[in-house]
Short mmCIF file of N, CA and C in Angstrom, two decimals:
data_model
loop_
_atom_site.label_atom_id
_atom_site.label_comp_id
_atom_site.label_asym_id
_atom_site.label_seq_id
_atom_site.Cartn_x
_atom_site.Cartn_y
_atom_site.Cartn_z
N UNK A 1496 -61.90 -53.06 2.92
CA UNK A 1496 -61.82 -51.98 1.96
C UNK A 1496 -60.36 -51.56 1.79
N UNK A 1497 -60.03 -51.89 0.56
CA UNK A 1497 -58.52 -51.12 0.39
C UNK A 1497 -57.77 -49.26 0.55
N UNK A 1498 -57.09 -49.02 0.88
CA UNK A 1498 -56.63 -47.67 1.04
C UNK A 1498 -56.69 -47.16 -0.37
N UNK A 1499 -57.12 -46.10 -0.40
CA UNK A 1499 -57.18 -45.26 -1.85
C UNK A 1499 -56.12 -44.67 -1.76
N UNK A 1500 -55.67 -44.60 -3.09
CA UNK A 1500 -54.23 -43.41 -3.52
C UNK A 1500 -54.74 -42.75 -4.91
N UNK A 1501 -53.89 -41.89 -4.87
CA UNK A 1501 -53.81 -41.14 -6.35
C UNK A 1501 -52.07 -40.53 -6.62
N UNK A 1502 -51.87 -40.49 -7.82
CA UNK A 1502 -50.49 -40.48 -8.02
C UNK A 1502 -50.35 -38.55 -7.93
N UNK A 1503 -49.51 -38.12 -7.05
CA UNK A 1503 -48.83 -37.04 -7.05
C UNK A 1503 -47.18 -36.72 -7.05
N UNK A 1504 -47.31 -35.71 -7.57
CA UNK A 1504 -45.85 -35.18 -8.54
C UNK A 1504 -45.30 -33.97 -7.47
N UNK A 1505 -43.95 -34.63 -7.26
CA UNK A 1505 -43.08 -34.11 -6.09
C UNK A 1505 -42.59 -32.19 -6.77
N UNK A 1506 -42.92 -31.43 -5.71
CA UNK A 1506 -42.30 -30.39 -6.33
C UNK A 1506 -41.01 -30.36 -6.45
N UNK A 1507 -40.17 -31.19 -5.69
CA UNK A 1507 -38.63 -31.16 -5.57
C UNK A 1507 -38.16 -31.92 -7.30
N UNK A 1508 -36.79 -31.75 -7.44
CA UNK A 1508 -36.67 -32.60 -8.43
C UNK A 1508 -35.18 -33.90 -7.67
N UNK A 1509 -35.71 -34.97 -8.65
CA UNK A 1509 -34.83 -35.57 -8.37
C UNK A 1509 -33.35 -35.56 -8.26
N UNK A 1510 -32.56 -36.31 -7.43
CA UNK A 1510 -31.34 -35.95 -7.47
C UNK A 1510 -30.49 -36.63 -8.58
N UNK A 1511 -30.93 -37.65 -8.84
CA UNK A 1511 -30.45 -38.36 -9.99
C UNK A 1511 -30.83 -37.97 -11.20
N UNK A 1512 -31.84 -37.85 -11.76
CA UNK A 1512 -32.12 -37.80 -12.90
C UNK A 1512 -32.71 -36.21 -13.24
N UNK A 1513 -32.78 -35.50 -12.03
CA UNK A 1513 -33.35 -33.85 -12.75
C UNK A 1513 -34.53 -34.04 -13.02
N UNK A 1514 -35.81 -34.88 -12.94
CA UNK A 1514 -36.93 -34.98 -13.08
C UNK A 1514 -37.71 -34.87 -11.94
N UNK A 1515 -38.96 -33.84 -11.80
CA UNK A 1515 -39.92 -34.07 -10.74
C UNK A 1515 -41.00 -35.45 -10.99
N UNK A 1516 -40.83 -36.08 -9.78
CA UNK A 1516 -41.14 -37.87 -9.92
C UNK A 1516 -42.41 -37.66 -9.20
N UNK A 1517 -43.24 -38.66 -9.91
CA UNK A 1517 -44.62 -38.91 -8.94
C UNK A 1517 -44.58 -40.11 -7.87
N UNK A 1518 -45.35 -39.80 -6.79
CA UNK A 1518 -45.65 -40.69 -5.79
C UNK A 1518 -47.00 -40.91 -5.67
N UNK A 1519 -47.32 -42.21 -4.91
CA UNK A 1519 -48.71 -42.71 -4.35
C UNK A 1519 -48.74 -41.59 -2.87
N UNK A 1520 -50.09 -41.19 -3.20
CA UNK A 1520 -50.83 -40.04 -2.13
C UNK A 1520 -52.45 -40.67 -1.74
N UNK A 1521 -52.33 -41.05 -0.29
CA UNK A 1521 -53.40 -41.64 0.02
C UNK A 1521 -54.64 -40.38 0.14
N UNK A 1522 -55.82 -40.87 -0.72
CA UNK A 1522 -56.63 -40.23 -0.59
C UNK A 1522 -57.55 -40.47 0.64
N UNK A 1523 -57.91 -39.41 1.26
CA UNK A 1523 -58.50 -39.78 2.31
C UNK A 1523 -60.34 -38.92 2.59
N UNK A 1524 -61.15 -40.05 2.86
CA UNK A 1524 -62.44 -39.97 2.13
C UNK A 1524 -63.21 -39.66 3.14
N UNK A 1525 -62.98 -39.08 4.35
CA UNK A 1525 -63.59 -38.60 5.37
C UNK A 1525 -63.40 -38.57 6.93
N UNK A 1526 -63.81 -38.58 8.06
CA UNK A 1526 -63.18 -38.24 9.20
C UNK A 1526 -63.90 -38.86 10.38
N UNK A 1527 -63.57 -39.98 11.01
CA UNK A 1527 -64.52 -40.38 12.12
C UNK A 1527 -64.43 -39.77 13.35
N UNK A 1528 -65.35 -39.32 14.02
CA UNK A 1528 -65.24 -38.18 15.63
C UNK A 1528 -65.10 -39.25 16.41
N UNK A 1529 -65.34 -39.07 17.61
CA UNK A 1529 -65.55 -39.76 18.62
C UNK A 1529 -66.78 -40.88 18.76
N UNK A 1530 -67.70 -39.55 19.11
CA UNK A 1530 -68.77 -39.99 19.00
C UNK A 1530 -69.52 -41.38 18.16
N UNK A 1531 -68.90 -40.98 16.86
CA UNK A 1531 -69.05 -42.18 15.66
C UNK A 1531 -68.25 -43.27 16.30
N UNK A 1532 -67.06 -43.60 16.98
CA UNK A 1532 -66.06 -44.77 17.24
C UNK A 1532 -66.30 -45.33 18.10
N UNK A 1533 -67.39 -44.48 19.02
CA UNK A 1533 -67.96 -44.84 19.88
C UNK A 1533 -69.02 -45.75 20.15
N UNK A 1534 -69.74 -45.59 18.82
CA UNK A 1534 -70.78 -46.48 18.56
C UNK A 1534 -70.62 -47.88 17.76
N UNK A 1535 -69.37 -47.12 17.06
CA UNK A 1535 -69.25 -48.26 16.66
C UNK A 1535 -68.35 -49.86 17.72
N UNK A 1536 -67.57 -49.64 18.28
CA UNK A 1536 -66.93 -49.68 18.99
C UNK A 1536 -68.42 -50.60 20.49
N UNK A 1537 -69.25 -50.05 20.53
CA UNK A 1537 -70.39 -50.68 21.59
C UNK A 1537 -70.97 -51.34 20.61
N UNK A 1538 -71.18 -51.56 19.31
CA UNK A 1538 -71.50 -52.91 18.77
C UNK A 1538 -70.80 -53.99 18.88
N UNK A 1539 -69.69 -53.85 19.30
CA UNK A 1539 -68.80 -54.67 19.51
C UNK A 1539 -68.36 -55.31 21.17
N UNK A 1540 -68.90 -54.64 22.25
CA UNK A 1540 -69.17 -54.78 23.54
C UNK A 1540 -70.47 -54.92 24.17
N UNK A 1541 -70.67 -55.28 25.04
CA UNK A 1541 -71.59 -54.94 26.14
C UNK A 1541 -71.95 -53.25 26.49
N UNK A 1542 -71.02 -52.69 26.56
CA UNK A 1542 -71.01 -51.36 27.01
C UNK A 1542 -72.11 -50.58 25.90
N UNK A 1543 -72.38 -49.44 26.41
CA UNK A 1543 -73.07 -48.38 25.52
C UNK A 1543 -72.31 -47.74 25.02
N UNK A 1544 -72.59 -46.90 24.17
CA UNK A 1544 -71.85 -45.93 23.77
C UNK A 1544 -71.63 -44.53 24.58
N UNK A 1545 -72.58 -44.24 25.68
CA UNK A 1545 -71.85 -43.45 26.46
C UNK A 1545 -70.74 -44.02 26.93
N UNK A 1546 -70.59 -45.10 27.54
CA UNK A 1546 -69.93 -45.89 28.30
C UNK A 1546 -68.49 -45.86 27.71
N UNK A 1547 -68.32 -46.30 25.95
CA UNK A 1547 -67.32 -46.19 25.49
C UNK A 1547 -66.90 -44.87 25.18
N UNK A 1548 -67.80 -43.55 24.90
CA UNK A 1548 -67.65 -42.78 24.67
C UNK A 1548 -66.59 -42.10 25.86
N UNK A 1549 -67.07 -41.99 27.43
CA UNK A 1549 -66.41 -41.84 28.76
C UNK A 1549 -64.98 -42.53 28.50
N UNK A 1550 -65.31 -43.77 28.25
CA UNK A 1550 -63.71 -44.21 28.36
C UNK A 1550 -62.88 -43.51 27.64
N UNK A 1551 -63.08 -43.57 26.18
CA UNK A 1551 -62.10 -43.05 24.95
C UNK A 1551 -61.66 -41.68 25.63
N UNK A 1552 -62.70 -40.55 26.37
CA UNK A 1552 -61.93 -39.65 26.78
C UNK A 1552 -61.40 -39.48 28.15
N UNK A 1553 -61.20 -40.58 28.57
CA UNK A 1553 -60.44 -40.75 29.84
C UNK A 1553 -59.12 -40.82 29.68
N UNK A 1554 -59.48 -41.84 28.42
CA UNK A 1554 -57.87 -42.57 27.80
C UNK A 1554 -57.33 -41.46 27.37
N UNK A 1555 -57.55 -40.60 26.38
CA UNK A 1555 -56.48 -38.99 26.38
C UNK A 1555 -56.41 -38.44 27.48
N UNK A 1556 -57.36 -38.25 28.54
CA UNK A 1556 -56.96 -37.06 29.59
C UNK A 1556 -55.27 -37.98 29.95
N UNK A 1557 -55.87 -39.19 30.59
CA UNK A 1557 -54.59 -40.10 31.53
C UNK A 1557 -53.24 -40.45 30.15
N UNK A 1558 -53.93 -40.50 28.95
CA UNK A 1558 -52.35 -40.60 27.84
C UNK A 1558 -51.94 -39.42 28.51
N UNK A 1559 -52.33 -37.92 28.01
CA UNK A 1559 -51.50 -36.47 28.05
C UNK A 1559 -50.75 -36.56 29.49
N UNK A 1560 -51.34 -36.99 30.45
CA UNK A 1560 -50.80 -37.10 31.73
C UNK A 1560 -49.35 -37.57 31.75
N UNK A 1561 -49.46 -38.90 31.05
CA UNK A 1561 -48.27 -39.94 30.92
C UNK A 1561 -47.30 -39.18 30.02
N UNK A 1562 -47.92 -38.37 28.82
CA UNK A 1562 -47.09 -38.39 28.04
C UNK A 1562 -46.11 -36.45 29.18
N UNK A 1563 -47.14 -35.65 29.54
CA UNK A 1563 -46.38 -34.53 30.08
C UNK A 1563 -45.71 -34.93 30.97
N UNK A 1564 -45.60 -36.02 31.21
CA UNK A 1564 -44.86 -36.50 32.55
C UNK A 1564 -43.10 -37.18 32.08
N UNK A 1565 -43.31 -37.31 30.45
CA UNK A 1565 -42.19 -37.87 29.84
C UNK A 1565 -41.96 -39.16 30.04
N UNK A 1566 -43.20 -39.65 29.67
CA UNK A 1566 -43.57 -41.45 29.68
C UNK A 1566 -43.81 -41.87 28.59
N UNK A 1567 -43.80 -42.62 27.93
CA UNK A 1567 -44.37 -43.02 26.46
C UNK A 1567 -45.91 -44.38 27.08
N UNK A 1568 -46.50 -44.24 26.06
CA UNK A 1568 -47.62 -44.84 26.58
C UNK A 1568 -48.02 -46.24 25.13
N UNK A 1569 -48.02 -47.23 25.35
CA UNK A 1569 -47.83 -48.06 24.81
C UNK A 1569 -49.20 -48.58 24.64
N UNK A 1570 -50.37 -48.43 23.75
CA UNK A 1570 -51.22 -49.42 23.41
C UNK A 1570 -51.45 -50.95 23.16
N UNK A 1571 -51.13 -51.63 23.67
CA UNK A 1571 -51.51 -52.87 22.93
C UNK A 1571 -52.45 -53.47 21.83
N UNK A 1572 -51.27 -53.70 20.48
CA UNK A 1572 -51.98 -54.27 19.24
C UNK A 1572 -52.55 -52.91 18.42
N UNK A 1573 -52.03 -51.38 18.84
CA UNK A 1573 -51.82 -50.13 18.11
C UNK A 1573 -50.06 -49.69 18.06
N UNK A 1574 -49.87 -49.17 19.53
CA UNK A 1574 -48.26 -48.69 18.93
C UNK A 1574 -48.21 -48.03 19.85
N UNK A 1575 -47.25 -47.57 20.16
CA UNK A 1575 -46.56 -46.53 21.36
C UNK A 1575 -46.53 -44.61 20.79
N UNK A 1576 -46.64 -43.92 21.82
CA UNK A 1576 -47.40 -42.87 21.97
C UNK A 1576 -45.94 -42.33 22.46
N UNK A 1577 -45.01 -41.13 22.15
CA UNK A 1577 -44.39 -40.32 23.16
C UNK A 1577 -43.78 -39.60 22.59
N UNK A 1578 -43.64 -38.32 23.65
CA UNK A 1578 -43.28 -36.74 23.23
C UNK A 1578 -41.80 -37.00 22.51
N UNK A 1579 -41.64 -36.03 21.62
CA UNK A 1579 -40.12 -35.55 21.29
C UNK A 1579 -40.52 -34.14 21.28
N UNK A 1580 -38.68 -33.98 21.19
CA UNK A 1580 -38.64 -32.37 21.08
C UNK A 1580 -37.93 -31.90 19.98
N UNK A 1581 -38.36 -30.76 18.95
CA UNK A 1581 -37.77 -30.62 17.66
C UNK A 1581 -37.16 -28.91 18.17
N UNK A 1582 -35.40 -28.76 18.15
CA UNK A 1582 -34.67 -27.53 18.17
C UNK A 1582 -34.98 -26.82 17.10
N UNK A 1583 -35.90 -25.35 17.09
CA UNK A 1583 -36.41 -24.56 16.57
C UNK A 1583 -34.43 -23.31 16.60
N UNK A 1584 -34.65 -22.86 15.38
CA UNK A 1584 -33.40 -22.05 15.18
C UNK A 1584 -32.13 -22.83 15.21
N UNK A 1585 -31.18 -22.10 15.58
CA UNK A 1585 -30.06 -22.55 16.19
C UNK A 1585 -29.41 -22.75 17.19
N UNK A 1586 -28.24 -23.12 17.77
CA UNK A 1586 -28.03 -23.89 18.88
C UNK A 1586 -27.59 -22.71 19.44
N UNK A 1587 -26.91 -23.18 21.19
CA UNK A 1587 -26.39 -22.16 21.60
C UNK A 1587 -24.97 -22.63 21.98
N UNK A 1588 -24.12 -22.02 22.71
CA UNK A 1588 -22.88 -22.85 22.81
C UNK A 1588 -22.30 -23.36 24.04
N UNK A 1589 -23.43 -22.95 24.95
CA UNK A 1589 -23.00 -23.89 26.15
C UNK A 1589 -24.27 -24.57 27.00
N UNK A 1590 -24.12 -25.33 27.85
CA UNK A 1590 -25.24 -26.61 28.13
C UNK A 1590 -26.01 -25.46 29.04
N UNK A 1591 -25.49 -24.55 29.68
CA UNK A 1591 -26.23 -23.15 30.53
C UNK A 1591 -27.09 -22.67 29.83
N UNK A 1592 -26.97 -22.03 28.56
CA UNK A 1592 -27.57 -21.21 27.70
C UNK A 1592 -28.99 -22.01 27.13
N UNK A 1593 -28.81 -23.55 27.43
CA UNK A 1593 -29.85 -24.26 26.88
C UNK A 1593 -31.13 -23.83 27.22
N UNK A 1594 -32.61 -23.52 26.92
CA UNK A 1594 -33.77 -23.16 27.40
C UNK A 1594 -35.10 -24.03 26.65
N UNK A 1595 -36.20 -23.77 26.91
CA UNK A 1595 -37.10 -24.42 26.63
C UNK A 1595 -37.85 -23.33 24.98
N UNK A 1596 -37.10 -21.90 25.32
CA UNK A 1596 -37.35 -21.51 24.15
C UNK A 1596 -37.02 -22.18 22.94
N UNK A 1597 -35.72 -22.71 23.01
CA UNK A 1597 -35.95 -22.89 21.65
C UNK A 1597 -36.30 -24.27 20.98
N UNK A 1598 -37.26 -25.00 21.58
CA UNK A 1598 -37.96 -26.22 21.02
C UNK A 1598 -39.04 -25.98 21.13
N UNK A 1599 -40.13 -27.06 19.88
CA UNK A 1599 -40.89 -27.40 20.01
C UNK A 1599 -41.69 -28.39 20.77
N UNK A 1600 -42.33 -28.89 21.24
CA UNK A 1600 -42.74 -30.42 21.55
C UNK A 1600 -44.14 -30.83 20.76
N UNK A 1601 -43.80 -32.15 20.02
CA UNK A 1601 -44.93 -33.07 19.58
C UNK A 1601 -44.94 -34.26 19.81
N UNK A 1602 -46.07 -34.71 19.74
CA UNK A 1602 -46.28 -36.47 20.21
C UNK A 1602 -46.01 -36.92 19.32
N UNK A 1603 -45.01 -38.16 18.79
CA UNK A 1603 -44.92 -39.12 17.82
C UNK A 1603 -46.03 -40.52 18.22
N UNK A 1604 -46.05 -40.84 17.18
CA UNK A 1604 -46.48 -42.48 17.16
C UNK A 1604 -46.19 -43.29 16.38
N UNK A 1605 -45.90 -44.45 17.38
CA UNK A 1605 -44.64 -45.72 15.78
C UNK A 1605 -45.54 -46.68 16.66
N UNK A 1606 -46.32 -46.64 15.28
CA UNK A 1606 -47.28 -48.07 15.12
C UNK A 1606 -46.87 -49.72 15.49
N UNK A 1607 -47.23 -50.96 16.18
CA UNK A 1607 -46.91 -51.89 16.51
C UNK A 1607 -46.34 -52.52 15.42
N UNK A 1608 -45.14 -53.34 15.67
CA UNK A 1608 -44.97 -54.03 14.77
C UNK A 1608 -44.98 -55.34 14.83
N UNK A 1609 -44.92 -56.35 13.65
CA UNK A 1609 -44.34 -57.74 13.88
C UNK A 1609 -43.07 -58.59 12.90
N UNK A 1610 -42.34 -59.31 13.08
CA UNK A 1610 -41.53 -59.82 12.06
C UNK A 1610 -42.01 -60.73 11.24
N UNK A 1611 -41.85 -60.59 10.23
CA UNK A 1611 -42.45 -62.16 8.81
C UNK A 1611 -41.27 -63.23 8.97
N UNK A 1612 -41.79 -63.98 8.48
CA UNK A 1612 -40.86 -65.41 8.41
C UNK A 1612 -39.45 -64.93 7.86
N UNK A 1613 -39.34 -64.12 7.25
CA UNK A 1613 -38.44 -63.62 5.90
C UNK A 1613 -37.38 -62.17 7.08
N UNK A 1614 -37.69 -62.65 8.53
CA UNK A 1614 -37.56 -61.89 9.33
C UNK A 1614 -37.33 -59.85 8.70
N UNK A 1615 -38.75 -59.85 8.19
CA UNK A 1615 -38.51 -57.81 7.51
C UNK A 1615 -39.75 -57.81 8.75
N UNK A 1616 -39.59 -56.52 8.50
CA UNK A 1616 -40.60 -55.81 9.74
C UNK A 1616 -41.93 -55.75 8.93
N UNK A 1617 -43.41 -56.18 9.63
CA UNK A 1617 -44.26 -55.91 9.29
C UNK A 1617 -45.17 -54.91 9.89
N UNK A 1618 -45.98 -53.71 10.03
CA UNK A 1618 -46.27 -52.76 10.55
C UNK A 1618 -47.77 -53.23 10.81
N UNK A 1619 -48.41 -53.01 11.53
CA UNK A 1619 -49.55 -53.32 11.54
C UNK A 1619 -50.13 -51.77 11.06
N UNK A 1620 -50.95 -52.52 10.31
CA UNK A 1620 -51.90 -51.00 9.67
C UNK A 1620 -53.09 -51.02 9.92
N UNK A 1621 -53.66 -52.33 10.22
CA UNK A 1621 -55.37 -52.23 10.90
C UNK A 1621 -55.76 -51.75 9.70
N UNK A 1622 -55.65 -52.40 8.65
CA UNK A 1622 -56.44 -52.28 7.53
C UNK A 1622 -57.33 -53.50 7.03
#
């Protein structure tokens, strides 16, 4: 099944031309839980779907572990998993003054990649 888009119109305007430009905006057509990935996911194993269900939330408790620990956690044939920190306000002016106030922390994820013959990066999208 192909990814759906619909064309949306940037509130910014361009820098070149003074025109607000449209882009492709993936429409997105609903939401799979756990539970659902779960089953689906034991059609595809031996296991039950409790079985996969247990695992899938093992695998976040022990990711968050890795990742509060300042590990990045690497899936195989998905992509790597790990915290950054985004400086909220402004700076201060000496390495003392530094604190945990003023960042955020979120998990990034940069999807696996592979190279084409044409050596460009290809992303895996699991589409």
């Amino acid at each position: 099944m192909p990814v759906l888009y619909k064309p949306f119109q940037s509130n910014l305007e361009d820098k070149k031309s003074g025109k607000k430009l449209f882009y492709p905006h993936v429409v997105r057509t609903g939401n799979i839980n756990s539970a659902q990935l779960s089953k689906e996911i034991a059609a595809y194993s031996s296991l039950s779907p409790g079985d996969v269900k247990n695992t899938l939330d093992n695998l976040v408790t022990v990711m968050a572990q890795h990742l509060q620990s300042s590990e990045s956690v690497s899936v195989d044939g998905l992509g790597t998993f790990r915290m950054v920190i985004s400086a909220r306000g402004r700076g201060v002016e000496t390495a003392d003054e530094v604190s945990a106030a003023q960042a955020t922390l979120t998990v990034r994820f940069q999807p696996t990649t592979t190279k084409n013959l044409d050596r460009t990066t290809a992303t895996r999208s699991m589409v």
